[in-house]
């Protein structure tokens, strides 16, 4: 196993396997605000919890400050509940201690992590760990469970035959309704806190979309974008809404949601910057550095973004103020 004394957990926003040969242990966040982040464990013991000092910070209101620990025993990690208030679930079972195996699902509150053991052979080219589809499928399954609630009891076969006969009788005996379905309204969903009640695919421009595949893809892009928005994954949401607009240019709802998502992203980063400035003015330099690091972490895939560059500049100024060498303060 590749270990690093400086960083107990390496956090990356990618599904690619590490380049270094050896055995790597990873936690992949499947839901919540940190969805898509990979936590590579480089220490014999790490702590998961709500505290900002935890090695893996769980941004979940039902998480305790120090919720659970992962300790290396032999060549496997053992998860132990640290007396948390709401407990830990592994693969649908509540546990106090569990020896983790590849692909185990760890649930803290409403946040789900997938545990993996990744073997990288010498001179092996880095490969993509194919979890992107699983992330999407996992979210779809969870939403379906929420919508359906309790399963309806299965009907007996003889009842189904009677119902089928009745339906056929109605079809053949009743006069044809030429306007049937013409004025039906489609239901939609909301985009987080945005005050927009429906997706409203009844818009005239949407009714011109005759291709069923195009309509289905459009709904899928908007649906995923809304879900990413609700979870605070603004860049992922923007990507989905932009794909919708590539598919159907000038689509009313996709344009609306894209604009609102960009506004929310701007407000979110501004709130972090304002907090950093307040800490800086109060001479809380370490806290200010952490705030600027949060901006850099959030924008790590967009280093050309002006907000990323500004955060880097402020970190350099703060390093100088507290007597650190340039680049000495590491964000991640």
mmCIF file of N, CA and C in Angstrom, residues 149-207:
data_model
loop_
_atom_site.group_PDB
_atom_site.id
_atom_site.type_symbol
_atom_site.label_atom_id
_atom_site.label_comp_id
_atom_site.label_asym_id
_atom_site.label_seq_id
_atom_site.Cartn_x
_atom_site.Cartn_y
_atom_site.Cartn_z
ATOM 1 N N UNK A 149 -42.597 4.545 -2.424
ATOM 2 C CA UNK A 149 -42.962 4.209 -1.043
ATOM 3 C C UNK A 149 -43.207 2.727 -0.927
ATOM 4 N N UNK A 150 -44.320 2.347 -0.361
ATOM 5 C CA UNK A 150 -44.647 0.936 -0.195
ATOM 6 C C UNK A 150 -45.086 0.336 -1.526
ATOM 7 N N UNK A 151 -44.654 -0.887 -1.776
ATOM 8 C CA UNK A 151 -45.025 -1.582 -2.995
ATOM 9 C C UNK A 151 -46.489 -2.021 -2.918
ATOM 10 N N UNK A 152 -47.153 -1.930 -4.068
ATOM 11 C CA UNK A 152 -48.550 -2.358 -4.116
ATOM 12 C C UNK A 152 -48.619 -3.884 -4.184
ATOM 13 N N UNK A 153 -49.582 -4.499 -3.501
ATOM 14 C CA UNK A 153 -49.701 -5.966 -3.542
ATOM 15 C C UNK A 153 -50.040 -6.442 -4.940
ATOM 16 N N UNK A 154 -49.482 -7.597 -5.298
ATOM 17 C CA UNK A 154 -49.732 -8.154 -6.617
ATOM 18 C C UNK A 154 -51.168 -8.668 -6.711
ATOM 19 N N UNK A 155 -51.804 -8.473 -7.876
ATOM 20 C CA UNK A 155 -53.175 -8.926 -8.079
ATOM 21 C C UNK A 155 -53.173 -10.350 -8.600
ATOM 22 N N UNK A 156 -54.227 -11.056 -8.283
ATOM 23 C CA UNK A 156 -54.335 -12.431 -8.726
ATOM 24 C C UNK A 156 -54.577 -12.486 -10.227
ATOM 25 N N UNK A 157 -54.174 -13.621 -10.822
ATOM 26 C CA UNK A 157 -54.252 -13.755 -12.270
ATOM 27 C C UNK A 157 -55.686 -13.669 -12.768
ATOM 28 N N UNK A 158 -56.647 -14.282 -12.032
ATOM 29 C CA UNK A 158 -58.024 -14.271 -12.495
ATOM 30 C C UNK A 158 -58.595 -12.860 -12.506
ATOM 31 N N UNK A 159 -58.181 -12.022 -11.550
ATOM 32 C CA UNK A 159 -58.604 -10.622 -11.531
ATOM 33 C C UNK A 159 -58.065 -9.885 -12.748
ATOM 34 N N UNK A 160 -56.827 -10.173 -13.125
ATOM 35 C CA UNK A 160 -56.211 -9.512 -14.270
ATOM 36 C C UNK A 160 -56.971 -9.870 -15.552
ATOM 37 N N UNK A 161 -57.396 -11.123 -15.673
ATOM 38 C CA UNK A 161 -58.145 -11.546 -16.864
ATOM 39 C C UNK A 161 -59.458 -10.792 -16.960
ATOM 40 N N UNK A 162 -60.157 -10.657 -15.808
ATOM 41 C CA UNK A 162 -61.438 -9.949 -15.792
ATOM 42 C C UNK A 162 -61.265 -8.485 -16.174
ATOM 43 N N UNK A 163 -60.192 -7.879 -15.647
ATOM 44 C CA UNK A 163 -59.924 -6.469 -15.953
ATOM 45 C C UNK A 163 -59.637 -6.305 -17.444
ATOM 46 N N UNK A 164 -58.866 -7.232 -18.024
ATOM 47 C CA UNK A 164 -58.519 -7.164 -19.436
ATOM 48 C C UNK A 164 -59.757 -7.254 -20.310
ATOM 49 N N UNK A 165 -60.671 -8.160 -19.941
ATOM 50 C CA UNK A 165 -61.929 -8.313 -20.688
ATOM 51 C C UNK A 165 -62.737 -7.029 -20.635
ATOM 52 N N UNK A 166 -62.802 -6.417 -19.420
ATOM 53 C CA UNK A 166 -63.561 -5.178 -19.251
ATOM 54 C C UNK A 166 -62.981 -4.051 -20.091
ATOM 55 N N UNK A 167 -61.649 -3.956 -20.122
ATOM 56 C CA UNK A 167 -60.990 -2.898 -20.906
ATOM 57 C C UNK A 167 -61.274 -3.064 -22.378
ATOM 58 N N UNK A 168 -61.183 -4.317 -22.879
ATOM 59 C CA UNK A 168 -61.460 -4.580 -24.299
ATOM 60 C C UNK A 168 -62.888 -4.214 -24.655
ATOM 61 N N UNK A 169 -63.818 -4.490 -23.721
ATOM 62 C CA UNK A 169 -65.220 -4.156 -23.967
ATOM 63 C C UNK A 169 -65.404 -2.659 -24.100
ATOM 64 N N UNK A 170 -64.726 -1.905 -23.246
ATOM 65 C CA UNK A 170 -64.831 -0.440 -23.298
ATOM 66 C C UNK A 170 -64.272 0.088 -24.606
ATOM 67 N N UNK A 171 -63.136 -0.483 -25.019
ATOM 68 C CA UNK A 171 -62.481 -0.015 -26.255
ATOM 69 C C UNK A 171 -63.373 -0.194 -27.470
ATOM 70 N N UNK A 172 -64.041 -1.364 -27.535
ATOM 71 C CA UNK A 172 -64.850 -1.670 -28.726
ATOM 72 C C UNK A 172 -66.249 -1.063 -28.687
ATOM 73 N N UNK A 173 -66.812 -0.850 -27.498
ATOM 74 C CA UNK A 173 -68.192 -0.401 -27.398
ATOM 75 C C UNK A 173 -68.352 1.105 -27.343
ATOM 76 N N UNK A 174 -67.370 1.818 -26.722
ATOM 77 C CA UNK A 174 -67.504 3.264 -26.591
ATOM 78 C C UNK A 174 -67.080 3.959 -27.874
ATOM 79 N N UNK A 175 -67.712 5.128 -28.200
ATOM 80 C CA UNK A 175 -67.307 5.877 -29.401
ATOM 81 C C UNK A 175 -65.919 6.455 -29.217
ATOM 82 N N UNK A 176 -65.209 6.620 -30.340
ATOM 83 C CA UNK A 176 -63.830 7.133 -30.303
ATOM 84 C C UNK A 176 -63.820 8.597 -29.908
ATOM 85 N N UNK A 177 -62.942 8.968 -28.991
ATOM 86 C CA UNK A 177 -62.795 10.364 -28.550
ATOM 87 C C UNK A 177 -61.628 10.975 -29.304
ATOM 88 N N UNK A 178 -61.927 11.782 -30.319
ATOM 89 C CA UNK A 178 -60.880 12.348 -31.172
ATOM 90 C C UNK A 178 -59.942 13.266 -30.415
ATOM 91 N N UNK A 179 -60.428 13.895 -29.356
ATOM 92 C CA UNK A 179 -59.608 14.856 -28.619
ATOM 93 C C UNK A 179 -58.904 14.217 -27.434
ATOM 94 N N UNK A 180 -59.001 12.873 -27.336
ATOM 95 C CA UNK A 180 -58.423 12.190 -26.168
ATOM 96 C C UNK A 180 -56.936 12.473 -26.052
ATOM 97 N N UNK A 181 -56.534 12.938 -24.889
ATOM 98 C CA UNK A 181 -55.104 13.171 -24.614
ATOM 99 C C UNK A 181 -54.593 14.487 -25.146
ATOM 100 N N UNK A 182 -55.394 15.227 -25.901
ATOM 101 C CA UNK A 182 -54.885 16.456 -26.519
ATOM 102 C C UNK A 182 -54.571 17.524 -25.503
ATOM 103 N N UNK A 183 -55.359 17.547 -24.434
ATOM 104 C CA UNK A 183 -55.174 18.623 -23.454
ATOM 105 C C UNK A 183 -54.583 18.143 -22.150
ATOM 106 N N UNK A 184 -53.985 16.933 -22.155
ATOM 107 C CA UNK A 184 -53.389 16.437 -20.911
ATOM 108 C C UNK A 184 -52.149 17.231 -20.562
ATOM 109 N N UNK A 185 -51.973 17.449 -19.276
ATOM 110 C CA UNK A 185 -50.810 18.193 -18.792
ATOM 111 C C UNK A 185 -49.788 17.232 -18.227
ATOM 112 N N UNK A 186 -48.518 17.514 -18.499
ATOM 113 C CA UNK A 186 -47.442 16.703 -17.951
ATOM 114 C C UNK A 186 -46.984 17.295 -16.637
ATOM 115 N N UNK A 187 -46.721 16.406 -15.690
ATOM 116 C CA UNK A 187 -46.232 16.867 -14.393
ATOM 117 C C UNK A 187 -44.742 17.120 -14.453
ATOM 118 N N UNK A 188 -44.260 18.030 -13.611
ATOM 119 C CA UNK A 188 -42.832 18.333 -13.575
ATOM 120 C C UNK A 188 -42.316 18.355 -12.159
ATOM 121 N N UNK A 189 -41.053 18.762 -11.984
ATOM 122 C CA UNK A 189 -40.427 18.839 -10.667
ATOM 123 C C UNK A 189 -39.821 20.207 -10.482
ATOM 124 N N UNK A 190 -39.400 20.480 -9.258
ATOM 125 C CA UNK A 190 -38.830 21.783 -8.951
ATOM 126 C C UNK A 190 -37.321 21.724 -8.985
ATOM 127 N N UNK A 191 -36.706 22.866 -9.145
ATOM 128 C CA UNK A 191 -35.250 22.980 -9.141
ATOM 129 C C UNK A 191 -34.829 23.598 -7.822
ATOM 130 N N UNK A 192 -34.536 22.747 -6.820
ATOM 131 C CA UNK A 192 -34.089 23.235 -5.518
ATOM 132 C C UNK A 192 -35.059 24.245 -4.961
ATOM 133 N N UNK A 193 -34.540 25.424 -4.603
ATOM 134 C CA UNK A 193 -35.373 26.477 -4.037
ATOM 135 C C UNK A 193 -35.828 27.475 -5.101
ATOM 136 N N UNK A 194 -35.506 27.199 -6.358
ATOM 137 C CA UNK A 194 -35.911 28.114 -7.417
ATOM 138 C C UNK A 194 -37.423 28.108 -7.543
ATOM 139 N N UNK A 195 -38.016 29.279 -7.572
ATOM 140 C CA UNK A 195 -39.465 29.374 -7.593
ATOM 141 C C UNK A 195 -39.997 29.155 -9.008
ATOM 142 N N UNK A 196 -39.992 27.909 -9.404
ATOM 143 C CA UNK A 196 -40.497 27.528 -10.724
ATOM 144 C C UNK A 196 -41.209 26.202 -10.520
ATOM 145 N N UNK A 197 -42.517 26.147 -10.689
ATOM 146 C CA UNK A 197 -43.283 25.003 -10.231
ATOM 147 C C UNK A 197 -43.139 23.776 -11.114
ATOM 148 N N UNK A 198 -43.031 23.965 -12.429
ATOM 149 C CA UNK A 198 -43.062 22.801 -13.306
ATOM 150 C C UNK A 198 -41.978 22.872 -14.370
ATOM 151 N N UNK A 199 -41.586 21.677 -14.839
ATOM 152 C CA UNK A 199 -40.690 21.618 -15.987
ATOM 153 C C UNK A 199 -41.447 22.119 -17.215
ATOM 154 N N UNK A 200 -42.734 21.890 -17.266
ATOM 155 C CA UNK A 200 -43.606 22.460 -18.285
ATOM 156 C C UNK A 200 -43.180 22.105 -19.704
ATOM 157 N N UNK A 201 -43.143 20.823 -20.010
ATOM 158 C CA UNK A 201 -42.852 20.416 -21.373
ATOM 159 C C UNK A 201 -44.064 20.617 -22.289
ATOM 160 N N UNK A 202 -45.066 21.355 -21.785
ATOM 161 C CA UNK A 202 -46.201 21.714 -22.615
ATOM 162 C C UNK A 202 -45.951 23.019 -23.365
ATOM 163 N N UNK A 203 -44.765 23.613 -23.191
ATOM 164 C CA UNK A 203 -44.391 24.820 -23.922
ATOM 165 C C UNK A 203 -44.527 24.551 -25.430
ATOM 166 N N UNK A 204 -45.070 25.502 -26.201
ATOM 167 C CA UNK A 204 -45.294 25.273 -27.629
ATOM 168 C C UNK A 204 -44.057 24.756 -28.359
ATOM 169 N N UNK A 205 -42.900 25.320 -28.013
ATOM 170 C CA UNK A 205 -41.680 24.885 -28.689
ATOM 171 C C UNK A 205 -41.338 23.436 -28.353
ATOM 172 N N UNK A 206 -41.757 22.980 -27.166
ATOM 173 C CA UNK A 206 -41.499 21.594 -26.788
ATOM 174 C C UNK A 206 -42.427 20.641 -27.533
ATOM 175 N N UNK A 207 -43.661 21.102 -27.805
ATOM 176 C CA UNK A 207 -44.610 20.251 -28.501
ATOM 177 C C UNK A 207 -44.172 19.974 -29.938
#
